[in-house]
Amino acid sequence: MPVPSTPAPSTPVPASPRRWGRRLGVGAILLLLLAAGGFALYVWVALSFNFSEGERAGYVQKFSKKGWICKTWEGELAMVSLPGTLAETFRFSVREDAVAAVINSSLGRRVALSYEQHKGVPTDCFGETEYFVTGAKVVEP
């Protein structure tokens, strides 16, 4: 005797979990790549365009290479306007080893530092301050 056939179910069959997992994985990877690209673009803009630039003169009183992973040169310049007055300090960062070598060779003498100010640099990996020295020269009295 023939077996009666059962009608097909009218409810849709849900997608397999494997297919949903693959969709979520691709979306998460795309979102992560978009966030990383946005962060890289922000860092590039912050380091490429300067807010201000100028020159300061004084005596370098502290200069050292610092950092756990990202090593940068950090220093302080004592700016004395009049003899006998309290010195104002200018904290700065140096990313180029050639500029750092010039500053190291001029310790103890009056120097003029050319700098660029970059606001909004996201981490200390690029420098602890927003003032990046781009050049140095000894100023003879």
PDB file of C-alpha atoms in Angstrom:
ATOM      1  CA  MET A   1       0.000   0.000   0.000  1.00  0.00           C
ATOM      2  CA  PRO A   2       1.295   3.429  -0.838  1.00  0.00           C
ATOM      3  CA  VAL A   3       2.227   5.790   2.014  1.00  0.00           C
ATOM      4  CA  PRO A   4       0.426   9.092   1.899  1.00  0.00           C
ATOM      5  CA  SER A   5       2.746  12.000   1.250  1.00  0.00           C
ATOM      6  CA  THR A   6       3.021  14.781   3.783  1.00  0.00           C
ATOM      7  CA  PRO A   7       2.659  18.342   2.635  1.00  0.00           C
ATOM      8  CA  ALA A   8       5.759  20.531   2.616  1.00  0.00           C
ATOM      9  CA  PRO A   9       6.094  22.809   5.633  1.00  0.00           C
ATOM     10  CA  SER A  10       5.020  26.383   5.002  1.00  0.00           C
ATOM     11  CA  THR A  11       7.540  27.967   7.399  1.00  0.00           C
ATOM     12  CA  PRO A  12      10.849  29.038   5.872  1.00  0.00           C
ATOM     13  CA  VAL A  13      13.917  27.136   6.877  1.00  0.00           C
ATOM     14  CA  PRO A  14      16.402  29.390   8.729  1.00  0.00           C
ATOM     15  CA  ALA A  15      19.874  29.855   7.261  1.00  0.00           C
ATOM     16  CA  SER A  16      22.503  27.614   8.643  1.00  0.00           C
ATOM     17  CA  PRO A  17      24.620  29.043  11.496  1.00  0.00           C
ATOM     18  CA  ARG A  18      27.734  28.544   9.392  1.00  0.00           C
ATOM     19  CA  ARG A  19      26.449  30.984   6.741  1.00  0.00           C
ATOM     20  CA  TRP A  20      25.577  33.664   9.381  1.00  0.00           C
ATOM     21  CA  GLY A  21      28.967  33.248  11.004  1.00  0.00           C
ATOM     22  CA  ARG A  22      30.691  33.803   7.684  1.00  0.00           C
ATOM     23  CA  ARG A  23      28.649  36.953   7.052  1.00  0.00           C
ATOM     24  CA  LEU A  24      29.416  38.339  10.509  1.00  0.00           C
ATOM     25  CA  GLY A  25      33.117  37.517  10.119  1.00  0.00           C
ATOM     26  CA  VAL A  26      33.405  39.382   6.819  1.00  0.00           C
ATOM     27  CA  GLY A  27      31.520  42.372   8.232  1.00  0.00           C
ATOM     28  CA  ALA A  28      33.705  42.474  11.333  1.00  0.00           C
ATOM     29  CA  ILE A  29      36.874  42.305   9.242  1.00  0.00           C
ATOM     30  CA  LEU A  30      35.644  45.111   6.976  1.00  0.00           C
ATOM     31  CA  LEU A  31      34.736  47.238  10.006  1.00  0.00           C
ATOM     32  CA  LEU A  32      38.146  46.601  11.555  1.00  0.00           C
ATOM     33  CA  LEU A  33      39.926  47.508   8.305  1.00  0.00           C
ATOM     34  CA  LEU A  34      37.847  50.684   8.008  1.00  0.00           C
ATOM     35  CA  ALA A  35      38.702  51.705  11.586  1.00  0.00           C
ATOM     36  CA  ALA A  36      42.425  51.002  11.056  1.00  0.00           C
ATOM     37  CA  GLY A  37      42.400  52.969   7.806  1.00  0.00           C
ATOM     38  CA  GLY A  38      40.639  55.891   9.482  1.00  0.00           C
ATOM     39  CA  PHE A  39      43.176  55.902  12.326  1.00  0.00           C
ATOM     40  CA  ALA A  40      46.097  55.769   9.867  1.00  0.00           C
ATOM     41  CA  LEU A  41      44.617  58.672   7.887  1.00  0.00           C
ATOM     42  CA  TYR A  42      44.176  60.710  11.092  1.00  0.00           C
ATOM     43  CA  VAL A  43      47.795  60.076  12.162  1.00  0.00           C
ATOM     44  CA  TRP A  44      49.061  61.008   8.694  1.00  0.00           C
ATOM     45  CA  VAL A  45      47.098  64.291   8.735  1.00  0.00           C
ATOM     46  CA  ALA A  46      48.240  65.142  12.290  1.00  0.00           C
ATOM     47  CA  LEU A  47      51.908  64.581  11.408  1.00  0.00           C
ATOM     48  CA  SER A  48      51.844  66.101   7.914  1.00  0.00           C
ATOM     49  CA  PHE A  49      50.200  69.441   8.605  1.00  0.00           C
ATOM     50  CA  ASN A  50      51.641  71.714  11.265  1.00  0.00           C
ATOM     51  CA  PHE A  51      49.675  74.130  13.414  1.00  0.00           C
ATOM     52  CA  SER A  52      52.552  76.547  13.855  1.00  0.00           C
ATOM     53  CA  GLU A  53      56.277  76.790  13.278  1.00  0.00           C
ATOM     54  CA  GLY A  54      58.996  78.941  14.743  1.00  0.00           C
ATOM     55  CA  GLU A  55      62.354  79.167  16.414  1.00  0.00           C
ATOM     56  CA  ARG A  56      63.394  79.306  20.065  1.00  0.00           C
ATOM     57  CA  ALA A  57      66.830  80.015  21.500  1.00  0.00           C
ATOM     58  CA  GLY A  58      68.398  79.008  24.790  1.00  0.00           C
ATOM     59  CA  TYR A  59      70.455  76.311  26.463  1.00  0.00           C
ATOM     60  CA  VAL A  60      69.544  72.628  26.197  1.00  0.00           C
ATOM     61  CA  GLN A  61      69.455  71.436  29.799  1.00  0.00           C
ATOM     62  CA  LYS A  62      68.015  67.959  29.289  1.00  0.00           C
ATOM     63  CA  PHE A  63      68.164  65.696  26.241  1.00  0.00           C
ATOM     64  CA  SER A  64      67.660  61.933  26.155  1.00  0.00           C
ATOM     65  CA  LYS A  65      66.312  59.113  24.005  1.00  0.00           C
ATOM     66  CA  LYS A  66      63.191  57.660  25.612  1.00  0.00           C
ATOM     67  CA  GLY A  67      60.496  55.083  25.006  1.00  0.00           C
ATOM     68  CA  TRP A  68      59.775  51.379  25.427  1.00  0.00           C
ATOM     69  CA  ILE A  69      58.985  50.526  21.837  1.00  0.00           C
ATOM     70  CA  CYS A  70      59.021  53.798  19.911  1.00  0.00           C
ATOM     71  CA  LYS A  71      62.242  55.634  20.772  1.00  0.00           C
ATOM     72  CA  THR A  72      62.219  59.419  20.403  1.00  0.00           C
ATOM     73  CA  TRP A  73      64.559  62.117  21.620  1.00  0.00           C
ATOM     74  CA  GLU A  74      62.996  64.317  24.304  1.00  0.00           C
ATOM     75  CA  GLY A  75      64.514  67.483  25.694  1.00  0.00           C
ATOM     76  CA  GLU A  76      64.117  70.768  27.507  1.00  0.00           C
ATOM     77  CA  LEU A  77      65.452  74.124  26.409  1.00  0.00           C
ATOM     78  CA  ALA A  78      66.054  76.764  29.094  1.00  0.00           C
ATOM     79  CA  MET A  79      65.194  80.145  27.620  1.00  0.00           C
ATOM     80  CA  VAL A  80      66.699  83.050  29.546  1.00  0.00           C
ATOM     81  CA  SER A  81      65.565  86.496  28.463  1.00  0.00           C
ATOM     82  CA  LEU A  82      67.579  88.564  30.955  1.00  0.00           C
ATOM     83  CA  PRO A  83      70.479  87.548  33.190  1.00  0.00           C
ATOM     84  CA  GLY A  84      69.297  86.862  36.722  1.00  0.00           C
ATOM     85  CA  THR A  85      65.693  86.061  35.750  1.00  0.00           C
ATOM     86  CA  LEU A  86      64.012  82.712  36.079  1.00  0.00           C
ATOM     87  CA  ALA A  87      64.407  80.595  32.956  1.00  0.00           C
ATOM     88  CA  GLU A  88      61.339  79.430  31.066  1.00  0.00           C
ATOM     89  CA  THR A  89      61.571  75.846  29.807  1.00  0.00           C
ATOM     90  CA  PHE A  90      60.501  74.676  26.369  1.00  0.00           C
ATOM     91  CA  ARG A  91      59.867  70.935  26.132  1.00  0.00           C
ATOM     92  CA  PHE A  92      60.412  69.411  22.697  1.00  0.00           C
ATOM     93  CA  SER A  93      60.673  66.132  20.785  1.00  0.00           C
ATOM     94  CA  VAL A  94      63.088  65.131  18.021  1.00  0.00           C
ATOM     95  CA  ARG A  95      62.278  62.315  15.588  1.00  0.00           C
ATOM     96  CA  GLU A  96      65.322  62.569  13.314  1.00  0.00           C
ATOM     97  CA  ASP A  97      68.675  61.209  14.478  1.00  0.00           C
ATOM     98  CA  ALA A  98      70.622  63.754  12.405  1.00  0.00           C
ATOM     99  CA  VAL A  99      68.992  66.671  14.250  1.00  0.00           C
ATOM    100  CA  ALA A 100      69.557  64.889  17.571  1.00  0.00           C
ATOM    101  CA  ALA A 101      73.268  64.552  16.754  1.00  0.00           C
ATOM    102  CA  VAL A 102      73.536  68.317  16.166  1.00  0.00           C
ATOM    103  CA  ILE A 103      71.806  69.037  19.479  1.00  0.00           C
ATOM    104  CA  ASN A 104      74.037  66.531  21.316  1.00  0.00           C
ATOM    105  CA  SER A 105      77.165  68.163  19.901  1.00  0.00           C
ATOM    106  CA  SER A 106      76.007  71.616  21.002  1.00  0.00           C
ATOM    107  CA  LEU A 107      75.180  70.843  24.647  1.00  0.00           C
ATOM    108  CA  GLY A 108      76.381  73.594  26.967  1.00  0.00           C
ATOM    109  CA  ARG A 109      76.241  76.263  24.256  1.00  0.00           C
ATOM    110  CA  ARG A 110      73.430  78.592  23.250  1.00  0.00           C
ATOM    111  CA  VAL A 111      71.403  77.055  20.425  1.00  0.00           C
ATOM    112  CA  ALA A 112      68.467  78.053  18.239  1.00  0.00           C
ATOM    113  CA  LEU A 113      65.943  75.298  17.605  1.00  0.00           C
ATOM    114  CA  SER A 114      63.566  75.402  14.640  1.00  0.00           C
ATOM    115  CA  TYR A 115      60.338  73.583  15.409  1.00  0.00           C
ATOM    116  CA  GLU A 116      56.908  72.671  14.102  1.00  0.00           C
ATOM    117  CA  GLN A 117      53.859  72.305  16.329  1.00  0.00           C
ATOM    118  CA  HIS A 118      51.553  69.390  15.504  1.00  0.00           C
ATOM    119  CA  LYS A 119      48.309  69.357  17.476  1.00  0.00           C
ATOM    120  CA  GLY A 120      46.302  66.180  17.981  1.00  0.00           C
ATOM    121  CA  VAL A 121      49.054  63.591  17.582  1.00  0.00           C
ATOM    122  CA  PRO A 122      47.298  60.531  19.041  1.00  0.00           C
ATOM    123  CA  THR A 123      50.036  58.671  20.958  1.00  0.00           C
ATOM    124  CA  ASP A 124      53.380  59.234  22.665  1.00  0.00           C
ATOM    125  CA  CYS A 125      54.943  56.907  20.103  1.00  0.00           C
ATOM    126  CA  PHE A 126      55.628  59.886  17.828  1.00  0.00           C
ATOM    127  CA  GLY A 127      56.885  62.138  20.649  1.00  0.00           C
ATOM    128  CA  GLU A 128      55.855  63.174  24.147  1.00  0.00           C
ATOM    129  CA  THR A 129      55.232  66.806  23.194  1.00  0.00           C
ATOM    130  CA  GLU A 130      53.479  68.524  20.324  1.00  0.00           C
ATOM    131  CA  TYR A 131      56.646  70.476  19.440  1.00  0.00           C
ATOM    132  CA  PHE A 132      58.909  68.637  16.967  1.00  0.00           C
ATOM    133  CA  VAL A 133      62.363  70.118  16.377  1.00  0.00           C
ATOM    134  CA  THR A 134      63.356  70.073  12.712  1.00  0.00           C
ATOM    135  CA  GLY A 135      66.700  71.892  12.913  1.00  0.00           C
ATOM    136  CA  ALA A 136      69.293  73.222  15.326  1.00  0.00           C
ATOM    137  CA  LYS A 137      72.199  75.659  15.088  1.00  0.00           C
ATOM    138  CA  VAL A 138      74.665  77.086  17.561  1.00  0.00           C
ATOM    139  CA  VAL A 139      74.202  80.799  18.278  1.00  0.00           C
ATOM    140  CA  GLU A 140      77.497  82.561  18.992  1.00  0.00           C
ATOM    141  CA  PRO A 141      77.374  85.278  21.671  1.00  0.00           C
TER     142      PRO A 141
END
